[in-house]
PDB file of C-alpha atoms in Angstrom:
ATOM      1  CA  PHE L 625      23.361  95.102 -37.320  1.00  0.00           C
ATOM      2  CA  GLY L 626      25.950  92.802 -38.861  1.00  0.00           C
ATOM      3  CA  GLY L 627      25.077  91.215 -42.176  1.00  0.00           C
ATOM      4  CA  GLY L 628      21.384  91.917 -41.615  1.00  0.00           C
ATOM      5  CA  ALA L 629      21.792  95.698 -41.618  1.00  0.00           C
ATOM      6  CA  ALA L 630      19.098  97.555 -43.503  1.00  0.00           C
ATOM      7  CA  ILE L 631      17.557 100.995 -43.948  1.00  0.00           C
ATOM      8  CA  VAL L 632      14.157 101.195 -42.288  1.00  0.00           C
ATOM      9  CA  LYS L 633      11.805 103.979 -43.272  1.00  0.00           C
ATOM     10  CA  MET L 634      10.106 105.516 -40.255  1.00  0.00           C
ATOM     11  CA  ASN L 635       7.811 108.396 -39.264  1.00  0.00           C
ATOM     12  CA  SER L 636       5.742 108.363 -42.428  1.00  0.00           C
ATOM     13  CA  VAL L 637       2.902 110.296 -40.775  1.00  0.00           C
ATOM     14  CA  MET L 638       3.097 114.068 -41.069  1.00  0.00           C
ATOM     15  CA  PRO L 639       3.334 115.962 -37.739  1.00  0.00           C
ATOM     16  CA  GLU L 640       0.030 117.741 -38.394  1.00  0.00           C
ATOM     17  CA  THR L 641      -1.744 114.432 -38.882  1.00  0.00           C
ATOM     18  CA  ALA L 642       0.078 112.926 -35.906  1.00  0.00           C
ATOM     19  CA  ALA L 643      -1.200 115.704 -33.642  1.00  0.00           C
ATOM     20  CA  ARG L 644      -4.766 114.575 -34.340  1.00  0.00           C
ATOM     21  CA  MET L 645      -3.844 110.930 -33.650  1.00  0.00           C
ATOM     22  CA  GLN L 646      -2.212 111.449 -30.272  1.00  0.00           C
ATOM     23  CA  GLY L 647      -5.188 110.159 -28.358  1.00  0.00           C
ATOM     24  CA  ALA L 648      -5.228 106.808 -30.173  1.00  0.00           C
ATOM     25  CA  SER L 649      -1.431 106.589 -30.115  1.00  0.00           C
ATOM     26  CA  SER L 650      -1.244 107.085 -26.358  1.00  0.00           C
ATOM     27  CA  GLU L 651      -3.432 104.024 -25.839  1.00  0.00           C
ATOM     28  CA  ILE L 652      -1.086 101.879 -27.930  1.00  0.00           C
ATOM     29  CA  TRP L 653       2.324 103.232 -26.867  1.00  0.00           C
ATOM     30  CA  GLY L 654       1.507 104.428 -23.348  1.00  0.00           C
ATOM     31  CA  ASP L 655       2.758 107.965 -24.020  1.00  0.00           C
ATOM     32  CA  ALA L 656       1.261 110.534 -26.387  1.00  0.00           C
ATOM     33  CA  SER L 657       4.747 111.750 -27.367  1.00  0.00           C
ATOM     34  CA  ARG L 658       5.978 108.373 -28.581  1.00  0.00           C
ATOM     35  CA  GLY L 659       5.289 106.840 -31.961  1.00  0.00           C
ATOM     36  CA  VAL L 660       2.803 109.448 -33.096  1.00  0.00           C
ATOM     37  CA  CYS L 661       4.502 109.758 -36.498  1.00  0.00           C
ATOM     38  CA  LEU L 662       4.618 105.993 -37.085  1.00  0.00           C
ATOM     39  CA  SER L 663       2.039 104.680 -39.480  1.00  0.00           C
ATOM     40  CA  PRO L 664       0.651 101.138 -39.126  1.00  0.00           C
ATOM     41  CA  ASN L 665       2.924 100.121 -41.997  1.00  0.00           C
ATOM     42  CA  ASP L 666       5.957 101.655 -40.211  1.00  0.00           C
ATOM     43  CA  ARG L 667       5.214  99.595 -37.127  1.00  0.00           C
ATOM     44  CA  LEU L 668       4.839  96.440 -39.196  1.00  0.00           C
ATOM     45  CA  VAL L 669       8.168  97.089 -40.939  1.00  0.00           C
ATOM     46  CA  LEU L 670       9.897  97.735 -37.596  1.00  0.00           C
ATOM     47  CA  LYS L 671       8.443  94.555 -36.137  1.00  0.00           C
ATOM     48  CA  ARG L 672       9.635  92.471 -39.083  1.00  0.00           C
ATOM     49  CA  TYR L 673      13.085  94.080 -39.014  1.00  0.00           C
ATOM     50  CA  LEU L 674      13.535  93.403 -35.297  1.00  0.00           C
ATOM     51  CA  GLU L 675      12.415  89.800 -35.753  1.00  0.00           C
ATOM     52  CA  THR L 676      14.915  89.354 -38.590  1.00  0.00           C
ATOM     53  CA  MET L 677      17.718  91.033 -36.650  1.00  0.00           C
ATOM     54  CA  ILE L 678      17.163  88.840 -33.595  1.00  0.00           C
ATOM     55  CA  THR L 679      16.899  85.548 -35.491  1.00  0.00           C
ATOM     56  CA  SER L 680      19.616  86.138 -38.091  1.00  0.00           C
ATOM     57  CA  SER L 681      22.175  88.233 -36.179  1.00  0.00           C
ATOM     58  CA  LEU L 682      21.687  88.500 -32.423  1.00  0.00           C
ATOM     59  CA  LEU L 683      20.975  84.864 -31.539  1.00  0.00           C
ATOM     60  CA  PRO L 684      23.713  83.438 -33.819  1.00  0.00           C
ATOM     61  CA  ALA L 685      26.173  85.922 -32.254  1.00  0.00           C
ATOM     62  CA  LEU L 686      25.229  84.689 -28.781  1.00  0.00           C
ATOM     63  CA  GLU L 687      25.614  81.082 -29.891  1.00  0.00           C
ATOM     64  CA  ARG L 688      29.085  81.806 -31.297  1.00  0.00           C
ATOM     65  CA  ARG L 689      30.117  83.563 -28.103  1.00  0.00           C
ATOM     66  CA  ILE L 690      28.974  80.649 -25.952  1.00  0.00           C
ATOM     67  CA  SER L 691      30.675  78.139 -28.234  1.00  0.00           C
ATOM     68  CA  ASP L 692      33.985  80.051 -28.302  1.00  0.00           C
ATOM     69  CA  LEU L 693      34.030  80.668 -24.565  1.00  0.00           C
ATOM     70  CA  ASN L 694      33.067  77.078 -23.825  1.00  0.00           C
ATOM     71  CA  PHE L 695      36.019  75.874 -25.919  1.00  0.00           C
ATOM     72  CA  ILE L 696      38.409  78.133 -23.973  1.00  0.00           C
ATOM     73  CA  VAL L 697      37.022  77.137 -20.587  1.00  0.00           C
ATOM     74  CA  THR L 698      37.019  73.428 -21.415  1.00  0.00           C
ATOM     75  CA  ASP L 699      40.617  73.626 -22.590  1.00  0.00           C
ATOM     76  CA  ARG L 700      41.894  75.479 -19.526  1.00  0.00           C
ATOM     77  CA  LYS L 701      39.578  74.655 -16.623  1.00  0.00           C
ATOM     78  CA  LYS L 702      37.931  71.283 -17.192  1.00  0.00           C
ATOM     79  CA  GLY L 703      39.251  67.756 -17.461  1.00  0.00           C
ATOM     80  CA  VAL L 704      41.406  65.621 -15.163  1.00  0.00           C
ATOM     81  CA  LYS L 705      44.606  67.448 -16.093  1.00  0.00           C
ATOM     82  CA  ASN L 706      43.179  70.838 -15.254  1.00  0.00           C
ATOM     83  CA  VAL L 707      41.664  69.544 -12.009  1.00  0.00           C
ATOM     84  CA  PHE L 708      45.122  68.502 -10.816  1.00  0.00           C
ATOM     85  CA  LYS L 709      46.572  71.819 -11.993  1.00  0.00           C
ATOM     86  CA  SER L 710      43.979  73.727  -9.999  1.00  0.00           C
ATOM     87  CA  LEU L 711      45.016  71.897  -6.827  1.00  0.00           C
ATOM     88  CA  TRP L 712      48.444  73.530  -7.083  1.00  0.00           C
ATOM     89  CA  ARG L 713      47.153  76.843  -8.389  1.00  0.00           C
ATOM     90  CA  LYS L 714      48.797  79.744  -6.577  1.00  0.00           C
ATOM     91  CA  PRO L 715      46.867  82.883  -5.675  1.00  0.00           C
ATOM     92  CA  LYS L 716      47.330  86.068  -7.638  1.00  0.00           C
ATOM     93  CA  GLU L 717      49.997  88.263  -6.115  1.00  0.00           C
ATOM     94  CA  GLU L 718      50.124  92.018  -5.773  1.00  0.00           C
ATOM     95  CA  GLY L 719      51.482  93.499  -8.931  1.00  0.00           C
ATOM     96  CA  GLY L 720      49.189  91.509 -11.138  1.00  0.00           C
ATOM     97  CA  THR L 721      50.768  88.101 -11.800  1.00  0.00           C
ATOM     98  CA  THR L 722      50.845  84.636 -10.358  1.00  0.00           C
ATOM     99  CA  SER L 723      54.150  83.395  -9.034  1.00  0.00           C
ATOM    100  CA  SER L 724      54.365  80.942 -11.909  1.00  0.00           C
ATOM    101  CA  SER L 725      54.000  83.651 -14.550  1.00  0.00           C
ATOM    102  CA  GLN L 726      56.304  86.379 -13.243  1.00  0.00           C
ATOM    103  CA  ALA L 727      58.679  85.907 -16.169  1.00  0.00           C
ATOM    104  CA  LYS L 728      55.942  86.763 -18.641  1.00  0.00           C
ATOM    105  CA  PRO L 729      55.729  90.443 -19.568  1.00  0.00           C
ATOM    106  CA  LYS L 730      51.965  90.308 -20.049  1.00  0.00           C
ATOM    107  CA  GLN L 731      50.051  90.844 -16.825  1.00  0.00           C
ATOM    108  CA  VAL L 732      46.817  89.005 -16.230  1.00  0.00           C
ATOM    109  CA  VAL L 733      45.642  90.890 -13.143  1.00  0.00           C
ATOM    110  CA  GLU L 734      46.526  94.002 -11.233  1.00  0.00           C
ATOM    111  CA  THR L 735      45.732  95.101  -7.708  1.00  0.00           C
ATOM    112  CA  SER L 736      44.578  98.373  -6.229  1.00  0.00           C
ATOM    113  CA  PRO L 737      43.876  99.430  -2.626  1.00  0.00           C
ATOM    114  CA  THR L 738      40.311  99.463  -1.366  1.00  0.00           C
ATOM    115  CA  VAL L 739      38.748 101.654   1.277  1.00  0.00           C
ATOM    116  CA  ASP L 740      39.637  99.298   4.126  1.00  0.00           C
ATOM    117  CA  GLY L 741      43.254  99.013   2.991  1.00  0.00           C
ATOM    118  CA  LYS L 742      42.957  95.533   1.490  1.00  0.00           C
ATOM    119  CA  SER L 743      44.170  94.813  -2.016  1.00  0.00           C
ATOM    120  CA  ASN L 744      41.476  94.268  -4.619  1.00  0.00           C
ATOM    121  CA  VAL L 745      42.422  92.030  -7.538  1.00  0.00           C
ATOM    122  CA  LYS L 746      41.363  93.318 -10.954  1.00  0.00           C
ATOM    123  CA  TYR L 747      41.250  90.686 -13.685  1.00  0.00           C
ATOM    124  CA  ARG L 748      42.004  91.531 -17.305  1.00  0.00           C
ATOM    125  CA  CYS L 749      39.363  90.666 -19.865  1.00  0.00           C
ATOM    126  CA  ASP L 750      41.653  88.011 -21.428  1.00  0.00           C
ATOM    127  CA  SER L 751      42.340  86.154 -18.163  1.00  0.00           C
ATOM    128  CA  ILE L 752      40.766  82.727 -17.745  1.00  0.00           C
ATOM    129  CA  GLU L 753      38.856  83.981 -14.708  1.00  0.00           C
ATOM    130  CA  SER L 754      37.209  86.695 -16.778  1.00  0.00           C
ATOM    131  CA  GLN L 755      36.478  84.258 -19.608  1.00  0.00           C
ATOM    132  CA  VAL L 756      34.711  81.850 -17.248  1.00  0.00           C
ATOM    133  CA  ARG L 757      32.740  84.692 -15.698  1.00  0.00           C
ATOM    134  CA  LEU L 758      31.720  85.991 -19.124  1.00  0.00           C
ATOM    135  CA  LEU L 759      30.544  82.518 -20.142  1.00  0.00           C
ATOM    136  CA  ALA L 760      28.576  82.153 -16.913  1.00  0.00           C
ATOM    137  CA  ASP L 761      26.907  85.550 -17.330  1.00  0.00           C
ATOM    138  CA  THR L 762      26.064  84.809 -20.967  1.00  0.00           C
ATOM    139  CA  LEU L 763      24.490  81.481 -20.019  1.00  0.00           C
ATOM    140  CA  PHE L 764      22.523  83.264 -17.304  1.00  0.00           C
ATOM    141  CA  LEU L 765      21.381  85.817 -19.885  1.00  0.00           C
ATOM    142  CA  VAL L 766      19.953  83.087 -22.129  1.00  0.00           C
ATOM    143  CA  ARG L 767      18.313  81.454 -19.081  1.00  0.00           C
ATOM    144  CA  ASP L 768      20.437  78.320 -19.025  1.00  0.00           C
ATOM    145  CA  TRP L 769      20.409  78.421 -15.224  1.00  0.00           C
ATOM    146  CA  ASP L 770      21.997  75.021 -14.601  1.00  0.00           C
ATOM    147  CA  ALA L 771      24.952  75.574 -16.947  1.00  0.00           C
ATOM    148  CA  ALA L 772      25.453  79.095 -15.583  1.00  0.00           C
ATOM    149  CA  LEU L 773      25.492  77.751 -12.031  1.00  0.00           C
ATOM    150  CA  GLY L 774      28.155  75.235 -13.003  1.00  0.00           C
ATOM    151  CA  MET L 775      30.366  77.980 -14.459  1.00  0.00           C
ATOM    152  CA  TYR L 776      29.954  80.169 -11.367  1.00  0.00           C
ATOM    153  CA  ARG L 777      30.970  77.227  -9.193  1.00  0.00           C
ATOM    154  CA  LEU L 778      33.991  76.664 -11.422  1.00  0.00           C
ATOM    155  CA  ILE L 779      35.338  80.157 -10.812  1.00  0.00           C
ATOM    156  CA  LYS L 780      34.184  80.809  -7.235  1.00  0.00           C
ATOM    157  CA  GLU L 781      37.094  79.131  -5.450  1.00  0.00           C
ATOM    158  CA  ASP L 782      39.654  80.910  -7.648  1.00  0.00           C
ATOM    159  CA  TYR L 783      38.291  84.252  -6.532  1.00  0.00           C
ATOM    160  CA  LYS L 784      38.342  83.113  -2.921  1.00  0.00           C
ATOM    161  CA  ALA L 785      41.947  81.899  -3.193  1.00  0.00           C
ATOM    162  CA  ASP L 786      42.964  85.223  -4.744  1.00  0.00           C
ATOM    163  CA  LYS L 787      41.177  87.095  -1.943  1.00  0.00           C
ATOM    164  CA  ALA L 788      39.206  88.934  -4.614  1.00  0.00           C
ATOM    165  CA  MET L 789      36.243  89.355  -2.304  1.00  0.00           C
ATOM    166  CA  LEU L 790      34.205  91.676  -4.532  1.00  0.00           C
ATOM    167  CA  GLU L 791      34.271  89.114  -7.359  1.00  0.00           C
ATOM    168  CA  TYR L 792      33.700  86.274  -4.880  1.00  0.00           C
ATOM    169  CA  GLY L 793      30.646  88.004  -3.426  1.00  0.00           C
ATOM    170  CA  SER L 794      29.318  88.815  -6.896  1.00  0.00           C
ATOM    171  CA  VAL L 795      29.615  85.193  -7.989  1.00  0.00           C
ATOM    172  CA  ASN L 796      27.790  84.019  -4.854  1.00  0.00           C
ATOM    173  CA  GLU L 797      25.035  86.504  -5.615  1.00  0.00           C
ATOM    174  CA  MET L 798      24.645  85.194  -9.177  1.00  0.00           C
ATOM    175  CA  MET L 799      24.660  81.600  -7.894  1.00  0.00           C
ATOM    176  CA  GLY L 800      21.845  82.522  -5.524  1.00  0.00           C
ATOM    177  CA  LEU L 801      19.853  84.053  -8.378  1.00  0.00           C
ATOM    178  CA  ALA L 802      20.472  81.066 -10.672  1.00  0.00           C
ATOM    179  CA  THR L 803      19.418  78.635  -7.937  1.00  0.00           C
ATOM    180  CA  TYR L 804      16.283  80.648  -7.239  1.00  0.00           C
ATOM    181  CA  MET L 805      15.345  80.728 -10.927  1.00  0.00           C
ATOM    182  CA  MET L 806      15.774  76.959 -11.172  1.00  0.00           C
ATOM    183  CA  ASP L 807      13.537  76.161  -8.187  1.00  0.00           C
ATOM    184  CA  PRO L 808      12.373  79.075  -6.009  1.00  0.00           C
ATOM    185  CA  VAL L 809      10.722  76.759  -3.472  1.00  0.00           C
ATOM    186  CA  GLY L 810      12.700  73.525  -3.317  1.00  0.00           C
ATOM    187  CA  ARG L 811      16.114  75.252  -3.383  1.00  0.00           C
ATOM    188  CA  ALA L 812      15.193  78.326  -1.359  1.00  0.00           C
ATOM    189  CA  GLN L 813      17.584  77.436   1.464  1.00  0.00           C
ATOM    190  CA  GLU L 814      20.474  76.944  -0.951  1.00  0.00           C
ATOM    191  CA  SER L 815      19.703  80.242  -2.646  1.00  0.00           C
ATOM    192  CA  PHE L 816      19.566  82.012   0.720  1.00  0.00           C
ATOM    193  CA  SER L 817      22.913  80.473   1.676  1.00  0.00           C
ATOM    194  CA  TYR L 818      24.564  81.883  -1.471  1.00  0.00           C
ATOM    195  CA  MET L 819      23.089  85.313  -0.827  1.00  0.00           C
ATOM    196  CA  GLU L 820      24.290  85.227   2.754  1.00  0.00           C
ATOM    197  CA  SER L 821      27.792  84.360   1.576  1.00  0.00           C
ATOM    198  CA  ALA L 822      27.661  87.259  -0.887  1.00  0.00           C
ATOM    199  CA  LEU L 823      26.690  89.700   1.868  1.00  0.00           C
ATOM    200  CA  TYR L 824      29.322  88.598   4.379  1.00  0.00           C
ATOM    201  CA  SER L 825      32.238  87.940   2.022  1.00  0.00           C
TER     202      SER L 825
END
């Protein structure tokens, strides 16, 4: 996994020996068919490898993702200049572009019909809406509820203006979950309100 990749020796116990150890193994692993060929040393090596992988590769990768996305979002969505720009932001049009970007060959979104005949906006992964959503979901993943809630709020009105109701409902759902995780008792009404908006959007 990245620079911390390594070869880990596993299943050192012979199958014949493992068959006699299934009873003890089932108590540890919860299933007699799992881990029966792993010796105590194998398990220790796996534990150390996973600890190293998480601390040296996985967590730094998450930190870099959050840092890079935060730079993009700050540059394009935050600040006084961007606040004024958002006031005159035009909704996404059918065909996948905003009216201010029709001259650009690269499309940011595209639309497709839904079951009820309404157009459903699909955002490309490199659009600012998708970048904000990815940052919000990543912050939610690392349990930074307050920062995640702020990012969901930042993108919610854009989805509503674009009439992208699936994305709008999804964001309301995540805002309800983030609010609940922050304070399940004191902010229960706020969390319920977000969930209600998600259901009826």
